[in-house]
């Protein structure tokens, strides 16, 4: 289902990990979601983004009074106990700037989503680092957690095509919650100046979880060009503290997801990788969380065989056993002779840290799945900016060059 605003056609599929991270508290039309006016501020041509080290307190303002109620649930930006809905529009037009990107937010309430309470955030919004520029793709990926543990969930928004020292270096903005919702207080994250390479695509993927169970969720950000993921924690003053950097064992790090796979109370991280060239196995690895943080070696590796296209990951407890299941999407998989129809594979946790082979497959045309297999349908496991962006920016892992 797609809807159009006066500026840009957007897909409902931009919602990031709704099935695994957000309990949708009501049903509304996407037209209502995006009926808020788009940002109209005009950035100056070629406005430069201040280059920052790993953490830049760009736009950081005096924080609101913290609560003592404990960390908020993800996507509860105003701490009222009701989760809110955030939708990335990386192809969105901001003022007259095309493909600058924005995020639309609708707040939850006791009766569901409150369409009268919504906001649109772009890089022209107060406190957000940078400026709306053509091709930035702000809103490409979203993830949420209460990173500063003040009782209000925060939102991480990526713009992997942001130009810093080099083209497509990438930028992630963490926007902090408050009693009134997402605020003008934010922190920008990037690869340190001098270490950036063209087409790093920092922010290509993100995940959040409390990997060391210290009560403060960590943020994990991928940079496809470096085949690596970066970890960050945040202190009480909202400063980002860089953590370990891990490199993928294969040429392409396609996606990551966080969840408690073994049910021990520590969030775990799943990755999916393959190689660009030649026959390549698509491998899923699960890195265990613990008192010392994420393990450096995987506790489980599942080889899913050679896949034709891009793989997507999600973690969620789909069978109610209190353990997160690993969900793998192959959006180019042929189904019953139909090319690029797509399928979803669920890798069940059969015993501690043994994922085994794919146990359940869902595909277009299968009983329980809406619609029928058609060429190019591309059934997807995940939501997020990349679902819509992929046809324009991606092709076997290649992206549009700026």
XYZ file of C-alpha atoms in Angstrom:
402
model
C 0.000 0.000 0.000
C 1.346 3.387 -0.912
C 0.088 6.872 -0.305
C 1.092 10.208 -1.681
C 1.636 13.553 -0.090
C 1.882 16.719 -2.129
C 5.643 16.301 -2.183
C 6.565 12.651 -2.437
C 5.172 9.153 -2.807
C 6.005 7.152 0.294
C 5.449 3.583 1.299
C 3.842 2.389 4.513
C 6.729 -0.054 4.544
C 9.057 2.710 5.766
C 8.029 1.822 9.311
C 11.149 0.358 10.864
C 10.767 -3.086 12.507
C 7.164 -2.524 13.566
C 6.635 -6.223 14.084
C 9.584 -6.622 16.426
C 10.130 -3.268 18.084
C 6.874 -1.336 18.073
C 3.517 -2.426 19.411
C 1.245 -0.513 17.068
C -1.442 0.931 19.302
C -3.998 1.791 16.671
C -4.768 1.675 12.988
C -4.750 4.790 10.852
C -4.330 5.481 7.182
C -0.894 6.464 5.981
C -2.505 9.485 4.415
C -3.426 10.718 7.885
C 0.099 9.982 9.088
C 1.673 12.121 6.411
C -0.915 14.877 6.327
C 1.305 17.029 8.528
C 2.947 19.781 6.496
C 6.434 19.072 5.199
C 9.301 21.241 6.373
C 9.584 24.420 4.362
C 12.892 25.899 5.439
C 15.294 26.328 2.533
C 18.917 25.335 3.151
C 21.586 27.402 1.504
C 23.016 25.708 -1.583
C 25.800 23.318 -0.699
C 25.424 23.930 3.026
C 28.297 22.156 4.725
C 27.766 19.855 7.676
C 30.290 20.458 10.440
C 32.621 17.489 10.498
C 32.705 15.909 13.911
C 34.516 13.082 15.599
C 32.671 9.901 16.474
C 30.203 11.872 18.585
C 29.164 15.440 17.851
C 26.897 17.225 20.294
C 25.376 19.149 17.428
C 22.119 20.728 18.432
C 22.459 19.608 22.045
C 20.356 21.853 24.245
C 19.540 21.865 27.934
C 17.871 18.575 28.646
C 14.402 18.375 30.154
C 13.992 17.217 33.704
C 14.654 13.504 33.928
C 12.125 11.155 35.449
C 12.792 8.418 37.985
C 10.349 5.950 36.465
C 13.114 3.991 34.744
C 13.898 3.661 31.046
C 10.998 4.102 28.671
C 9.968 1.446 26.192
C 11.245 1.968 22.652
C 9.196 4.470 20.648
C 7.496 5.997 23.720
C 8.965 9.418 23.025
C 6.913 11.371 25.573
C 7.005 8.747 28.338
C 3.219 8.468 28.676
C 3.242 4.675 28.520
C 1.900 4.502 24.968
C 4.225 3.682 22.116
C 4.378 6.084 19.199
C 4.763 5.502 15.487
C 7.819 6.789 13.591
C 8.009 6.486 9.812
C 11.057 7.266 7.682
C 10.610 9.051 4.369
C 14.142 9.062 2.910
C 12.859 10.074 -0.523
C 10.871 12.957 0.940
C 11.102 16.500 -0.341
C 11.929 19.173 2.238
C 10.957 22.576 0.943
C 12.260 22.403 -2.622
C 15.037 19.908 -1.844
C 14.295 16.480 -3.278
C 15.344 13.207 -1.655
C 16.480 15.125 1.426
C 14.350 12.906 3.637
C 12.357 13.322 6.820
C 10.694 11.370 9.631
C 6.977 11.560 10.416
C 5.823 10.776 13.970
C 2.302 10.119 15.251
C 1.868 9.823 19.019
C 0.020 7.045 20.796
C -2.749 7.367 23.344
C -5.172 5.222 25.329
C -7.463 5.094 22.295
C -4.730 4.406 19.745
C -2.707 6.660 17.509
C -3.648 10.300 17.944
C -3.528 11.785 14.444
C -3.938 15.271 15.895
C -0.574 14.944 17.598
C 2.135 14.502 15.011
C 5.374 16.047 13.853
C 7.690 15.961 10.853
C 11.445 16.115 11.492
C 14.096 16.826 8.862
C 17.644 18.128 8.862
C 16.149 21.612 8.650
C 14.372 21.089 11.990
C 15.747 22.985 15.016
C 18.603 21.171 16.729
C 19.090 18.522 14.032
C 22.679 18.429 12.699
C 23.305 19.466 9.126
C 20.865 20.773 6.536
C 18.421 19.214 4.112
C 20.408 18.440 0.959
C 19.519 16.539 -2.186
C 20.206 12.835 -1.862
C 20.972 12.710 1.883
C 18.204 10.173 2.489
C 17.499 11.274 6.077
C 15.176 8.646 7.544
C 16.757 5.731 5.673
C 16.785 3.672 8.862
C 15.257 4.147 12.314
C 15.674 2.524 15.691
C 14.571 3.553 19.174
C 15.590 3.101 22.810
C 15.842 5.233 25.929
C 19.560 5.780 25.454
C 19.961 8.313 28.290
C 17.559 6.485 30.641
C 15.490 9.570 31.490
C 12.091 7.926 31.029
C 11.596 9.131 27.438
C 12.474 7.018 24.412
C 14.882 8.477 21.880
C 15.012 8.001 18.115
C 18.095 7.252 16.012
C 17.751 8.361 12.388
C 20.291 7.602 9.680
C 21.306 9.476 6.545
C 23.903 7.134 4.972
C 24.341 9.301 1.866
C 25.340 12.400 3.854
C 28.479 14.073 2.544
C 31.025 14.943 5.227
C 34.738 14.804 4.400
C 33.835 12.590 1.449
C 30.737 11.620 -0.500
C 28.350 9.149 1.091
C 30.233 9.145 4.388
C 26.978 8.892 6.356
C 25.544 10.438 9.497
C 23.339 9.169 12.329
C 21.325 11.578 14.467
C 19.986 10.571 17.879
C 16.981 12.755 18.749
C 16.105 12.724 22.431
C 12.619 12.383 23.852
C 10.972 14.681 26.360
C 7.603 15.114 28.128
C 6.308 16.714 24.930
C 7.858 14.128 22.601
C 10.902 14.274 20.355
C 12.798 17.457 21.138
C 15.364 19.767 19.571
C 18.079 18.064 21.637
C 20.143 15.733 19.486
C 23.584 14.213 18.990
C 25.237 13.497 15.651
C 27.385 10.393 15.119
C 29.816 9.758 12.288
C 33.053 8.016 11.491
C 35.871 10.244 12.785
C 37.296 12.856 10.442
C 40.352 11.521 8.680
C 39.054 7.952 8.797
C 36.169 8.413 6.381
C 36.204 6.903 2.915
C 33.895 7.615 0.018
C 30.837 5.384 0.108
C 31.195 4.241 3.722
C 27.397 4.540 4.060
C 27.592 4.907 7.840
C 24.027 4.356 9.079
C 23.104 1.838 6.401
C 21.704 -0.303 9.232
C 21.061 0.196 12.947
C 19.938 -1.758 15.998
C 19.548 -0.997 19.695
C 19.702 -3.209 22.753
C 21.065 -3.507 26.282
C 23.883 -5.909 25.501
C 25.559 -5.717 28.944
C 22.356 -5.305 30.986
C 23.530 -2.164 32.714
C 20.168 -0.496 32.181
C 21.457 1.709 29.361
C 20.737 0.506 25.825
C 23.548 0.636 23.294
C 23.301 1.698 19.658
C 24.879 -0.370 16.883
C 25.467 1.257 13.488
C 26.730 -0.433 10.320
C 28.956 1.085 7.647
C 28.727 -1.107 4.582
C 31.740 0.462 2.922
C 33.917 -0.520 5.880
C 32.205 -3.903 6.333
C 31.965 -3.017 10.024
C 29.562 -2.143 12.771
C 30.183 0.490 15.447
C 28.765 0.484 18.979
C 27.878 3.459 21.175
C 26.552 4.010 24.669
C 25.300 7.284 26.139
C 25.949 8.759 29.561
C 23.576 10.817 31.697
C 24.670 14.022 29.984
C 23.797 12.485 26.614
C 27.350 12.312 25.359
C 28.021 9.341 23.107
C 30.755 6.961 24.259
C 32.258 4.920 21.393
C 32.522 1.201 21.996
C 34.043 -1.703 20.081
C 34.140 -1.798 16.284
C 33.713 -5.208 14.645
C 34.449 -6.170 11.051
C 32.276 -8.556 9.057
C 33.990 -11.767 7.894
C 32.483 -11.440 4.402
C 32.525 -8.610 1.870
C 29.001 -7.370 2.431
C 27.351 -6.675 5.778
C 23.704 -6.536 4.716
C 21.751 -6.134 7.932
C 21.733 -6.372 11.722
C 19.040 -6.866 14.362
C 18.981 -7.027 18.164
C 16.975 -9.185 20.560
C 17.341 -11.678 23.408
C 17.779 -14.940 21.530
C 18.718 -17.139 24.504
C 16.415 -15.534 27.090
C 19.171 -14.671 29.571
C 18.201 -10.998 29.878
C 21.066 -9.716 27.730
C 20.291 -8.445 24.243
C 22.093 -10.300 21.465
C 23.057 -9.116 17.979
C 22.370 -10.969 14.724
C 24.150 -10.126 11.465
C 23.689 -11.337 7.892
C 26.584 -11.220 5.423
C 27.662 -12.473 2.015
C 30.236 -11.705 -0.675
C 29.693 -9.358 -3.593
C 31.263 -11.425 -6.333
C 30.829 -15.015 -7.422
C 28.802 -17.746 -5.719
C 28.493 -16.759 -2.093
C 26.904 -18.217 0.983
C 24.559 -15.986 2.959
C 25.493 -16.455 6.611
C 23.627 -15.436 9.750
C 25.690 -14.977 12.912
C 24.448 -14.405 16.451
C 26.738 -12.560 18.867
C 25.851 -13.064 22.485
C 25.440 -10.226 24.955
C 26.882 -10.504 28.447
C 28.274 -8.595 31.411
C 31.194 -7.476 29.270
C 29.022 -6.447 26.353
C 28.788 -8.087 22.944
C 30.961 -11.128 22.376
C 33.577 -10.783 19.650
C 32.971 -14.307 18.340
C 29.585 -15.597 17.226
C 27.803 -18.133 19.394
C 25.968 -19.497 16.369
C 26.444 -19.403 12.606
C 23.762 -20.479 10.153
C 24.586 -20.876 6.477
C 21.465 -20.143 4.464
C 23.033 -21.034 1.113
C 23.445 -18.845 -1.925
C 20.793 -16.162 -2.219
C 20.125 -14.150 -5.319
C 19.651 -10.749 -3.779
C 19.648 -8.849 -0.522
C 18.864 -10.370 2.849
C 17.045 -8.604 5.699
C 16.962 -9.495 9.391
C 14.496 -9.064 12.232
C 14.363 -10.552 15.744
C 11.136 -11.174 17.616
C 9.403 -13.744 19.815
C 6.953 -15.151 17.290
C 6.004 -18.277 19.250
C 5.704 -16.878 22.787
C 8.562 -18.846 24.351
C 10.316 -15.718 25.725
C 13.171 -16.083 23.264
C 13.676 -13.904 20.197
C 13.490 -15.839 16.929
C 15.672 -14.943 13.960
C 13.690 -13.888 10.886
C 15.487 -13.752 7.551
C 14.023 -12.196 4.421
C 15.104 -12.951 0.844
C 13.304 -10.398 -1.268
C 14.553 -11.690 -4.628
C 13.796 -15.385 -4.050
C 11.953 -17.162 -6.883
C 8.696 -18.835 -5.837
C 7.050 -21.539 -7.959
C 8.953 -20.375 -11.006
C 8.092 -16.714 -10.447
C 11.169 -14.508 -10.323
C 11.763 -12.082 -7.417
C 8.562 -13.010 -5.576
C 10.311 -13.123 -2.179
C 10.217 -15.302 0.895
C 10.717 -15.116 4.657
C 12.622 -17.752 6.616
C 12.291 -18.237 10.374
C 15.282 -19.782 12.097
C 13.969 -21.362 15.290
C 16.017 -21.625 18.465
C 15.762 -25.380 19.022
C 18.106 -25.429 21.979
C 20.517 -22.992 23.553
C 22.630 -21.354 20.854
C 21.716 -23.860 18.189
C 19.679 -22.310 15.430
C 19.771 -25.258 13.061
C 18.466 -25.025 9.509
C 15.564 -22.876 8.312
C 12.442 -24.299 9.917
C 9.577 -22.255 8.494
C 9.277 -20.449 5.179
C 6.626 -17.960 4.194
C 6.396 -16.714 0.649
C 4.083 -14.916 -1.701
C 1.255 -17.202 -2.751
C 1.559 -19.418 0.333
C -1.430 -20.073 2.552
C -1.484 -17.432 5.270
C 0.300 -14.876 3.105
C -1.819 -12.239 1.432
C -1.622 -11.999 -2.349
C -0.031 -14.347 -4.822
C 3.440 -14.782 -6.191
C 4.172 -12.281 -8.938
C 7.409 -11.373 -10.623
C 9.055 -8.457 -8.867
C 6.765 -8.534 -5.835
C 9.733 -9.023 -3.476
C 8.209 -10.149 -0.192
C 10.166 -8.447 2.615
C 10.804 -9.282 6.230
C 11.472 -5.765 7.367
C 10.304 -2.257 7.184
C 12.447 0.833 7.032
C 13.795 3.285 4.541
C 15.567 0.620 2.551
C 12.331 -1.137 1.562
C 11.412 1.814 -0.620
C 14.903 3.018 -1.415
C 16.172 -0.283 -2.684
C 14.798 -0.050 -6.198
C 16.406 3.338 -6.742
C 19.601 3.131 -4.712
C 20.408 -0.547 -4.711
C 21.125 -3.267 -7.207
C 22.953 -6.313 -5.959
C 24.379 -4.179 -3.207
C 25.433 -1.293 -5.465
C 24.226 2.156 -4.599
C 23.728 5.346 -6.412
C 26.949 7.358 -6.424
C 26.895 11.026 -5.531
